[in-house]
Coordinates of C-alpha atoms and ligand atoms in Angstrom, one line a residue:
M27 CA 47.9 -27.7 -34.3
R28 CA 44.5 -28.4 -35.8
T29 CA 43.2 -29.3 -32.4
A30 CA 44.6 -26.0 -31.0
L31 CA 42.9 -24.1 -33.8
K32 CA 39.6 -25.9 -33.2
L33 CA 39.8 -25.1 -29.5
F34 CA 40.6 -21.4 -30.3
A35 CA 37.6 -21.3 -32.7
A36 CA 35.4 -22.9 -30.1
V37 CA 36.5 -20.4 -27.4
V38 CA 35.9 -17.4 -29.8
T39 CA 32.5 -18.7 -30.7
T40 CA 31.5 -19.1 -27.0
V41 CA 32.7 -15.6 -26.1
V42 CA 30.9 -14.1 -29.1
L43 CA 27.7 -16.0 -28.3
F44 CA 27.9 -15.0 -24.6
L45 CA 28.5 -11.3 -25.4
G46 CA 25.8 -11.4 -28.0
G47 CA 23.4 -13.0 -25.5
F48 CA 24.2 -10.4 -22.9
A49 CA 23.8 -7.5 -25.3
A50 CA 20.4 -9.0 -26.3
Y51 CA 19.4 -9.4 -22.7
I52 CA 20.3 -5.7 -22.1
A53 CA 18.4 -4.7 -25.2
W54 CA 15.4 -6.8 -24.1
S55 CA 15.5 -5.4 -20.5
F56 CA 15.6 -2.0 -21.9
S57 CA 12.7 -2.4 -24.3
K58 CA 10.8 -4.2 -21.6
A59 CA 11.5 -1.5 -19.2
S60 CA 9.2 1.1 -20.7
I61 CA 5.5 0.4 -20.9
D62 CA 3.0 2.5 -22.8
T63 CA -0.6 1.3 -22.8
I64 CA -2.3 4.6 -23.4
G65 CA -5.0 4.2 -26.1
K66 CA -4.3 0.5 -26.2
V67 CA -6.6 -0.8 -23.5
D68 CA -10.0 -2.0 -24.7
F69 CA -12.2 -1.0 -21.8
D70 CA -14.6 -4.0 -22.3
R71 CA -15.2 -5.3 -18.8
P72 CA -17.4 -3.8 -16.1
L73 CA -15.4 -2.9 -13.1
V74 CA -15.8 -5.7 -10.5
I75 CA -17.0 -4.4 -7.2
P76 CA -15.7 -6.6 -4.4
P77 CA -18.7 -7.7 -2.3
L78 CA -19.2 -6.4 1.2
A79 CA -18.1 -9.1 3.6
P80 CA -21.0 -10.6 5.5
S81 CA -20.7 -10.3 9.3
S82 CA -22.7 -11.2 12.3
V83 CA -23.1 -9.3 15.5
D84 CA -23.4 -11.3 18.7
T85 CA -25.2 -10.3 21.9
Q86 CA -22.0 -8.6 23.2
G87 CA -22.1 -6.4 20.1
V88 CA -19.0 -8.0 18.5
R89 CA -19.1 -7.9 14.8
T90 CA -17.5 -11.1 13.3
F91 CA -16.2 -11.6 9.8
N92 CA -14.8 -14.8 8.3
L93 CA -12.0 -14.8 5.8
S94 CA -10.6 -17.9 4.1
M95 CA -7.3 -17.6 2.2
Q96 CA -7.6 -19.9 -0.7
A97 CA -6.1 -20.7 -4.1
G98 CA -8.2 -20.7 -7.3
E99 CA -8.3 -19.7 -10.9
T100 CA -9.4 -16.4 -12.3
D101 CA -10.2 -15.0 -15.8
L102 CA -7.7 -12.1 -16.0
G103 CA -8.3 -11.6 -19.7
R104 CA -5.5 -14.0 -20.9
G105 CA -7.7 -16.3 -22.9
G106 CA -7.4 -19.0 -20.2
P107 CA -7.5 -19.3 -16.5
T108 CA -4.8 -17.7 -14.3
R109 CA -3.8 -19.4 -11.0
T110 CA -4.5 -16.9 -8.2
W111 CA -5.1 -16.5 -4.5
G112 CA -7.9 -14.8 -2.8
F113 CA -10.0 -14.4 0.4
N114 CA -13.4 -16.2 0.2
G115 CA -12.9 -16.5 -3.5
A116 CA -10.2 -17.1 -6.2
F117 CA -8.8 -13.5 -6.3
L118 CA -8.6 -10.6 -3.9
G119 CA -11.1 -10.3 -1.0
P120 CA -14.4 -8.8 0.1
T121 CA -14.6 -5.3 1.5
L122 CA -14.8 -5.4 5.3
R123 CA -16.7 -2.5 6.8
A124 CA -17.2 -1.5 10.5
T125 CA -18.1 1.6 12.4
R126 CA -15.9 3.5 14.8
G127 CA -16.5 2.2 18.3
E128 CA -17.5 -1.3 17.2
Q129 CA -15.8 -4.4 18.5
V130 CA -14.7 -6.6 15.6
R131 CA -13.3 -10.1 15.2
V132 CA -12.0 -11.7 12.0
N133 CA -11.6 -15.4 11.8
V134 CA -8.9 -15.9 9.2
T135 CA -8.4 -19.5 7.9
N136 CA -5.4 -20.3 5.9
R137 CA -6.1 -22.7 3.0
V138 CA -3.3 -21.7 0.7
G139 CA -0.9 -24.4 1.9
E140 CA 1.8 -22.0 2.9
T141 CA 2.3 -20.1 6.2
S142 CA 1.0 -16.5 5.8
T143 CA -0.4 -13.7 7.9
V144 CA -3.0 -11.0 7.5
H145 CA -2.2 -7.5 8.4
W146 CA -4.8 -4.7 8.8
H147 CA -2.9 -1.8 7.1
G148 CA -3.7 1.5 8.7
M149 CA -5.5 0.1 11.7
H150 CA -4.9 1.3 15.2
L151 CA -4.9 -1.9 17.2
P152 CA -2.9 -4.1 19.6
A153 CA 0.4 -5.4 18.1
A154 CA -0.7 -9.0 18.8
M155 CA -3.7 -8.4 16.5
D156 CA -1.8 -6.6 13.8
G157 CA -1.1 -9.6 11.6
G158 CA 2.6 -8.8 11.0
P159 CA 5.3 -11.4 10.7
H160 CA 4.9 -12.3 14.4
Q161 CA 1.3 -13.6 13.9
P162 CA 1.9 -16.5 11.4
I163 CA -1.1 -18.6 10.4
A164 CA 0.0 -22.1 9.6
P165 CA -1.7 -24.0 6.7
G166 CA -5.1 -25.2 7.9
A167 CA -5.0 -23.0 11.0
T168 CA -7.5 -20.2 11.9
W169 CA -6.3 -16.9 13.6
S170 CA -9.0 -14.8 15.2
P171 CA -7.8 -11.3 16.0
H172 CA -10.3 -9.0 17.7
W173 CA -10.2 -5.3 18.6
Q174 CA -12.2 -2.2 19.0
V175 CA -12.3 0.1 16.0
D176 CA -11.2 3.5 17.4
Q177 CA -10.1 5.9 14.7
P178 CA -11.7 8.2 12.1
A179 CA -13.6 7.0 9.1
A180 CA -11.0 5.9 6.5
T181 CA -10.1 3.5 3.7
L182 CA -7.8 0.9 5.0
W183 CA -6.8 -2.4 3.5
Y184 CA -5.7 -5.9 4.5
H185 CA -3.0 -8.1 3.0
P186 CA -0.5 -10.8 4.1
H187 CA 2.8 -9.8 5.8
P188 CA 4.9 -13.0 6.3
H189 CA 8.5 -12.0 6.5
G190 CA 10.3 -12.4 3.2
E191 CA 7.2 -13.6 1.4
T192 CA 4.9 -10.6 1.4
A193 CA 5.5 -9.6 -2.2
K194 CA 4.6 -13.1 -3.4
H195 CA 1.5 -13.5 -1.3
V196 CA 0.1 -10.0 -2.2
Y197 CA 1.0 -10.4 -5.8
R198 CA -0.9 -13.6 -6.2
G199 CA -4.0 -11.8 -5.1
L200 CA -4.4 -11.6 -1.3
A201 CA -5.6 -8.1 -0.7
G202 CA -8.9 -6.4 0.2
L203 CA -10.3 -3.1 1.6
F204 CA -11.4 -2.4 5.1
I205 CA -13.6 0.7 5.3
I206 CA -14.2 2.4 8.6
D207 CA -17.3 4.4 9.0
E208 CA -18.2 7.0 11.6
A209 CA -21.5 8.3 12.9
N210 CA -22.3 11.8 11.5
E211 CA -19.9 11.8 8.6
V212 CA -19.9 14.8 6.3
A213 CA -22.0 14.7 3.2
L214 CA -20.0 12.9 0.5
P215 CA -21.1 10.2 -1.9
K216 CA -21.2 7.1 0.3
T217 CA -23.4 4.4 -1.2
Y218 CA -21.1 1.4 -1.9
G219 CA -21.2 0.3 -5.5
V220 CA -23.5 3.2 -6.5
D221 CA -21.6 6.4 -6.0
D222 CA -18.8 5.2 -3.7
F223 CA -16.4 2.7 -5.3
P224 CA -13.3 0.8 -4.2
V225 CA -10.5 1.2 -6.8
L226 CA -7.7 -1.2 -5.9
V227 CA -5.0 -0.7 -8.5
Q228 CA -2.4 -3.4 -9.1
D229 CA -0.1 -4.0 -12.1
K230 CA 0.6 -7.5 -13.1
A231 CA 3.1 -9.1 -15.5
F232 CA 2.1 -12.3 -17.3
D233 CA 3.9 -15.3 -18.7
G234 CA 1.3 -16.9 -20.9
N235 CA -1.8 -17.1 -18.8
Q236 CA 0.1 -17.1 -15.5
L237 CA 1.2 -14.3 -13.2
D238 CA 4.9 -13.7 -13.7
D239 CA 6.6 -12.8 -10.5
T240 CA 10.1 -12.6 -11.9
H241 CA 11.6 -9.1 -12.3
G242 CA 14.3 -7.8 -14.6
L243 CA 17.9 -7.6 -13.5
F244 CA 17.7 -3.9 -13.2
Q245 CA 14.2 -3.8 -11.5
S246 CA 15.4 -3.6 -8.0
A247 CA 12.0 -2.3 -6.9
G248 CA 10.4 -5.6 -7.9
I249 CA 7.7 -6.5 -10.2
L250 CA 6.4 -3.9 -12.7
G251 CA 3.6 -5.3 -14.9
D252 CA 2.2 -4.1 -18.1
T253 CA -1.4 -5.0 -17.2
V254 CA -3.2 -2.8 -14.7
L255 CA -6.0 -4.5 -12.9
V256 CA -8.6 -2.6 -10.9
N257 CA -10.3 -4.7 -8.3
G258 CA -8.9 -7.6 -10.3
T259 CA -10.6 -6.4 -13.5
P260 CA -8.5 -6.1 -16.7
G261 CA -9.6 -3.3 -19.0
P262 CA -12.3 -2.0 -16.6
F263 CA -15.1 0.5 -17.3
L264 CA -17.4 1.9 -14.7
D265 CA -20.9 3.1 -15.5
V266 CA -21.5 6.3 -13.6
T267 CA -25.1 7.2 -12.7
T268 CA -24.6 10.2 -10.4
Q269 CA -23.0 13.6 -11.0
R270 CA -20.1 12.8 -8.8
V271 CA -18.5 9.6 -7.7
R272 CA -16.2 8.9 -4.8
L273 CA -13.3 6.6 -5.7
R274 CA -11.4 5.0 -2.9
V275 CA -8.1 4.5 -4.6
V276 CA -5.7 2.0 -3.0
N277 CA -2.3 1.5 -4.5
G278 CA -2.1 -2.3 -3.9
S279 CA 0.8 -2.7 -6.3
N280 CA 4.1 -4.3 -5.3
A281 CA 6.4 -1.6 -6.6
R282 CA 4.7 0.9 -8.8
V283 CA 4.3 4.6 -8.0
Y284 CA 1.4 6.1 -9.9
R285 CA 0.7 9.6 -10.9
F286 CA -3.1 9.5 -11.3
H287 CA -4.9 11.9 -13.6
F288 CA -7.7 11.8 -16.2
D289 CA -7.1 11.8 -19.9
D290 CA -8.5 15.3 -20.2
K291 CA -6.6 16.5 -17.0
R292 CA -9.9 17.4 -15.4
A293 CA -9.8 18.7 -11.9
Y294 CA -11.0 16.4 -9.1
A295 CA -11.2 16.7 -5.3
V296 CA -9.0 14.7 -3.0
V297 CA -11.1 14.3 0.1
A298 CA -9.2 11.7 2.1
S299 CA -5.7 10.2 2.5
D300 CA -4.5 7.1 4.3
G301 CA -6.0 7.8 7.8
G302 CA -9.2 9.5 6.8
L303 CA -10.7 12.8 5.6
L304 CA -8.4 15.7 4.8
P305 CA -9.1 18.9 6.7
N306 CA -10.4 20.4 3.4
P307 CA -10.9 19.0 0.0
V308 CA -7.9 19.6 -2.3
E309 CA -8.6 20.3 -5.9
T310 CA -6.0 18.9 -8.2
N311 CA -5.6 17.2 -11.6
E312 CA -2.9 14.8 -10.6
L313 CA -2.0 12.8 -7.5
L314 CA 1.1 10.7 -6.7
L315 CA 0.3 7.4 -4.9
S316 CA 3.1 5.0 -3.8
P317 CA 2.5 1.3 -2.8
G318 CA 0.3 1.0 0.2
E319 CA -1.0 4.6 0.1
R320 CA -4.7 5.4 -0.3
A321 CA -6.6 8.5 -1.5
E322 CA -10.3 9.1 -1.8
I323 CA -11.1 11.3 -4.7
V324 CA -14.5 12.8 -5.8
V325 CA -14.7 13.3 -9.5
A326 CA -17.5 14.9 -11.5
V327 CA -18.7 13.3 -14.7
R328 CA -21.0 14.9 -17.4
P329 CA -24.0 13.0 -18.9
G330 CA -22.9 10.7 -21.7
E331 CA -19.2 11.4 -21.6
R332 CA -16.3 9.0 -21.2
T333 CA -13.0 9.8 -19.4
V334 CA -10.1 7.5 -18.6
L335 CA -8.1 7.4 -15.4
Q336 CA -4.5 7.1 -16.4
S337 CA -1.0 7.3 -14.9
T338 CA 2.0 8.9 -16.6
P339 CA 5.6 9.3 -15.5
P340 CA 5.6 10.2 -11.8
F341 CA 8.9 12.0 -11.8
A342 CA 10.6 14.4 -14.1
D343 CA 14.0 12.6 -13.7
S344 CA 12.3 9.3 -14.6
N345 CA 14.1 6.0 -14.4
R346 CA 12.8 3.4 -16.8
F347 CA 13.9 0.5 -14.6
T348 CA 11.6 1.6 -11.8
G349 CA 8.6 2.0 -14.0
D350 CA 8.9 5.7 -13.8
T351 CA 8.6 6.2 -17.5
D352 CA 5.5 4.1 -18.0
R353 CA 2.3 5.5 -19.4
L354 CA -0.8 3.5 -18.4
D355 CA -4.5 3.5 -19.1
I356 CA -6.3 2.3 -16.0
L357 CA -10.1 2.8 -15.7
E358 CA -12.8 4.3 -18.0
L359 CA -15.6 6.2 -16.4
R360 CA -18.8 6.3 -18.6
G361 CA -21.4 8.9 -17.7
A362 CA -25.0 7.7 -18.1
A363 CA -27.3 9.8 -20.3
A364 CA -29.0 11.2 -17.2
L365 CA -27.2 11.6 -13.9
R366 CA -28.7 11.7 -10.5
P367 CA -27.7 14.7 -8.3
S368 CA -24.8 14.3 -5.9
P369 CA -24.2 16.4 -2.7
A370 CA -21.8 19.4 -3.1
I371 CA -18.4 18.7 -1.6
P372 CA -18.3 20.3 1.9
A373 CA -15.5 22.9 2.3
V374 CA -14.6 21.5 5.7
L375 CA -14.2 17.8 6.1
A376 CA -12.4 16.9 9.3
P377 CA -10.3 18.3 12.1
A378 CA -6.6 18.7 11.0
P379 CA -4.0 16.5 12.7
D380 CA -3.0 18.3 15.9
L381 CA 0.4 17.0 16.9
A382 CA 2.5 19.9 15.9
D383 CA 2.5 21.5 19.4
D384 CA 2.8 18.3 21.4
P385 CA 6.0 18.1 23.6
V386 CA 8.3 15.7 21.8
A387 CA 9.5 12.8 23.9
A388 CA 12.0 11.4 21.4
T389 CA 13.4 12.2 18.0
R390 CA 14.4 9.2 15.9
Q391 CA 16.7 9.3 12.8
I392 CA 15.8 6.6 10.3
T393 CA 17.7 6.1 7.1
L394 CA 16.5 4.0 4.2
N395 CA 19.2 2.5 1.9
G396 CA 19.1 -0.5 -0.3
S397 CA 17.5 -3.2 1.7
S398 CA 18.2 -2.0 5.2
T399 CA 17.6 0.8 7.6
N400 CA 20.3 2.4 9.7
F401 CA 19.4 -0.3 12.3
G402 CA 20.4 -3.0 9.8
K403 CA 18.3 -5.5 8.0
M404 CA 15.0 -6.6 9.5
D405 CA 15.6 -9.0 12.3
M406 CA 12.5 -10.5 14.0
G407 CA 14.4 -10.9 17.2
R408 CA 15.6 -7.2 17.4
V409 CA 13.6 -4.2 18.5
D410 CA 14.9 -1.0 17.0
I411 CA 12.7 1.6 18.8
V412 CA 11.0 1.6 22.1
A413 CA 8.2 4.2 22.2
R414 CA 6.6 5.1 25.5
L415 CA 2.9 5.0 26.0
D416 CA 1.2 8.4 25.7
T417 CA 4.1 10.2 24.2
T418 CA 4.6 12.0 20.9
E419 CA 7.7 11.3 18.9
V420 CA 9.3 12.8 15.8
W421 CA 10.7 10.3 13.2
A422 CA 13.0 12.0 10.7
V423 CA 13.2 9.6 7.8
T424 CA 15.7 10.0 5.0
N425 CA 16.0 8.1 1.8
S426 CA 19.7 8.2 1.3
D427 CA 19.5 5.9 -1.7
G428 CA 19.4 6.5 -5.4
Q429 CA 16.0 4.8 -5.8
V430 CA 12.5 5.5 -4.6
H431 CA 11.3 4.2 -1.2
N432 CA 8.4 4.9 0.9
F433 CA 7.8 4.6 4.6
H434 CA 5.0 2.9 6.4
I435 CA 4.4 2.7 10.2
H436 CA 2.0 0.2 11.8
D437 CA -0.3 1.1 14.7
V438 CA -0.3 4.8 14.3
Q439 CA -1.4 7.4 11.8
F440 CA 1.2 10.2 11.6
Q441 CA 1.2 13.9 10.8
V442 CA 3.7 15.0 8.1
I443 CA 5.5 18.0 9.6
R444 CA 8.1 18.6 6.9
Y445 CA 8.2 17.1 3.4
A446 CA 11.4 17.2 1.2
G447 CA 12.6 20.4 2.9
A448 CA 9.3 22.2 2.8
S449 CA 5.9 22.4 4.5
P450 CA 3.9 19.4 3.4
P451 CA 1.6 19.9 0.3
P452 CA -2.2 20.1 1.1
V453 CA -2.7 16.4 0.1
L454 CA -0.4 15.5 3.0
A455 CA -2.3 17.6 5.5
G456 CA -4.3 14.7 6.9
W457 CA -3.4 11.6 8.8
K458 CA -1.1 9.3 6.9
D459 CA 0.5 5.9 7.5
T460 CA 2.6 5.6 4.4
V461 CA 4.6 8.3 2.7
L462 CA 6.6 8.5 -0.5
I463 CA 10.2 9.5 -0.1
R464 CA 12.1 10.2 -3.3
P465 CA 15.9 9.6 -3.6
G466 CA 17.9 12.0 -1.3
E467 CA 14.8 13.4 0.4
S468 CA 13.7 13.5 4.0
V469 CA 10.5 13.7 5.8
E470 CA 9.7 14.6 9.3
L471 CA 6.8 12.7 10.8
R472 CA 5.1 13.1 14.2
M473 CA 3.0 10.4 15.9
R474 CA 1.5 9.8 19.2
F475 CA 1.6 6.4 20.8
T476 CA -1.7 6.0 22.6
D477 CA -3.1 2.6 23.8
F478 CA -2.0 -1.0 23.5
A479 CA 1.3 -0.9 25.4
D480 CA 2.9 -4.4 25.0
A481 CA 6.6 -4.7 25.5
D482 CA 6.7 -8.2 24.0
S483 CA 4.9 -7.6 20.7
P484 CA 6.5 -5.4 18.1
Y485 CA 4.9 -3.4 15.3
M486 CA 6.7 -2.9 12.0
F487 CA 7.9 0.1 10.1
H488 CA 9.1 -0.4 6.6
C489 CA 9.4 0.5 3.0
H490 CA 6.1 -0.6 1.3
L491 CA 7.8 -1.5 -2.0
L492 CA 7.3 -5.1 -1.2
R493 CA 10.6 -6.5 -2.5
H494 CA 12.5 -4.0 -0.4
E495 CA 10.4 -4.9 2.6
D496 CA 11.0 -8.6 2.0
Q497 CA 14.7 -8.0 1.6
G498 CA 15.0 -6.3 4.9
L499 CA 14.1 -2.7 4.6
M500 CA 11.9 -3.1 7.7
G501 CA 12.4 -2.6 11.5
Q502 CA 10.4 -3.1 14.6
F503 CA 9.2 -1.0 17.4
V504 CA 7.3 -1.6 20.6
V505 CA 5.1 0.6 22.6
A506 CA 5.9 0.2 26.3
R507 CA 4.8 1.9 29.5
Q508 CA 6.9 4.6 31.0
G509 CA 9.9 2.9 32.7
E510 CA 8.8 -0.6 31.7
A511 CA 11.6 -3.0 30.8
V512 CA 11.4 -4.5 27.3
G513 CA 11.9 -8.2 27.7
G514 CA 11.5 -11.2 25.5
L515 CA 12.9 -9.6 22.4
H516 CA 16.4 -8.5 22.2
V517 CA 16.6 -4.7 22.1
D518 CA 19.6 -3.6 20.1
H519 CA 18.9 0.0 20.3
P520 CA 17.3 0.9 23.6
D521 CA 15.4 4.1 23.3
D522 CA 18.1 6.3 24.8
A523 CA 20.8 5.0 22.6
A524 CA 19.0 5.4 19.3
T525 CA 17.5 8.6 20.3
Q526 CA 18.3 12.2 20.9
V527 CA 15.9 13.1 23.7
T528 CA 15.0 16.6 22.6
T529 CA 12.6 17.5 25.4
G530 CA 11.2 15.7 28.4
H531 CA 8.3 13.3 28.3
A532 CA 5.0 14.5 27.1
H533 CA 3.4 14.7 30.5
Ligands
LIG608 CU1 0.7 -2.7 4.2 CU2 3.5 -3.5 7.0 O1 2.1 -3.1 5.6
LIG609 CU1 12.0 0.7 -0.8

């Protein structure tokens, strides 16, 4: 009897402890789930400006860069060193810069001790040079992709893309900008580090001094950190010496959607999106940017003033477990006592995307849900879409999930034709490669597949919330010549099966 009582007491105690622990975990997750750093960040470090990567041009005119992926330690303001990864340094990477028309080569050496890849996000280039999951770089190996830059001036970026490991490799610090220039660009601030600045925004969570890459039970989007780094700088300020500055904002975060605005809600001009300049500048005081997306903004600063770039809840129906209720201080701009003049922002920036009247060769329906598309989870041996060279397609992409996703396509920049049941807003009027899709919403995208037919090398399309991508919310497409058979890879959904052919081929 006494033994039975003891046993009963022990069971009760265990159950109480377990329930208590679970309740405490829920309470902890809940408190952890909302972050508010507004007014709490000491902007006490000058914004680090990534160096421009050195390059050499050979007698054939090929511009060659060297990138070394390596591990190191970085001062991220934790009072001790943080173990990080970087290109040519301990954290992040230099800014690559090339001009439209140039031949480029990048020698990428992997010294991180794990197989990885380097993908040129936003670049129009052959699939074999794209740096997706099919171009692994083994530890110690060097991969040397080369291509001709042939697309409008734009702010692109580069980062690893090994299947299933992308979130981890990017989070540790492997990311950098790739800026494309063009002859005869319109007059905008364009002196790197003087009136034209990279602003690579990434949120990090810490466990002591080290990066914490765990995420809460309810954080299906992945890591959401309470420390926002800009170009790897915690608590950054930027001394502004000209009347206007151009900020090339890259959302290089794993999961976070930002709604960027200044503390005084001042208006600024959005002049470019993912694929380059917008047709016209868009004046706004806030801008949504989901992971992978870029925007170039031009903001005016008055002599001697300070203003803080912030992010506050991106959506009205905010969800605290996806970071949607977080309020963040990001970057302080400090106007010098006297500012040098800046050019006025031109009213016309670039030709608008022109695919709306193209004949449509195929219309694809793509659904994003959980960690798969309607084609299933990512399978490196399966091709989901076969696009034909020199045709224009419509991809109708639906987020049929209860959580935020976005949609990124390699190789091409697309035109947004419809956005959430309406004409796209002016900030989506330019070329894009990544687009935010809120729960239940759909977008209609149009893209033209020119160049680089290669039936054996797939390009990726995927959600750029990196945990979703790693878990399988990714698919593959190839660009093949008209009538060419697609061999090598197994094609689960040959174009005519996955497609309603709405009109004939484009030519
Ligand atoms: Cu920035 Cu497929 O990625
Ligand atoms: Cu997603």
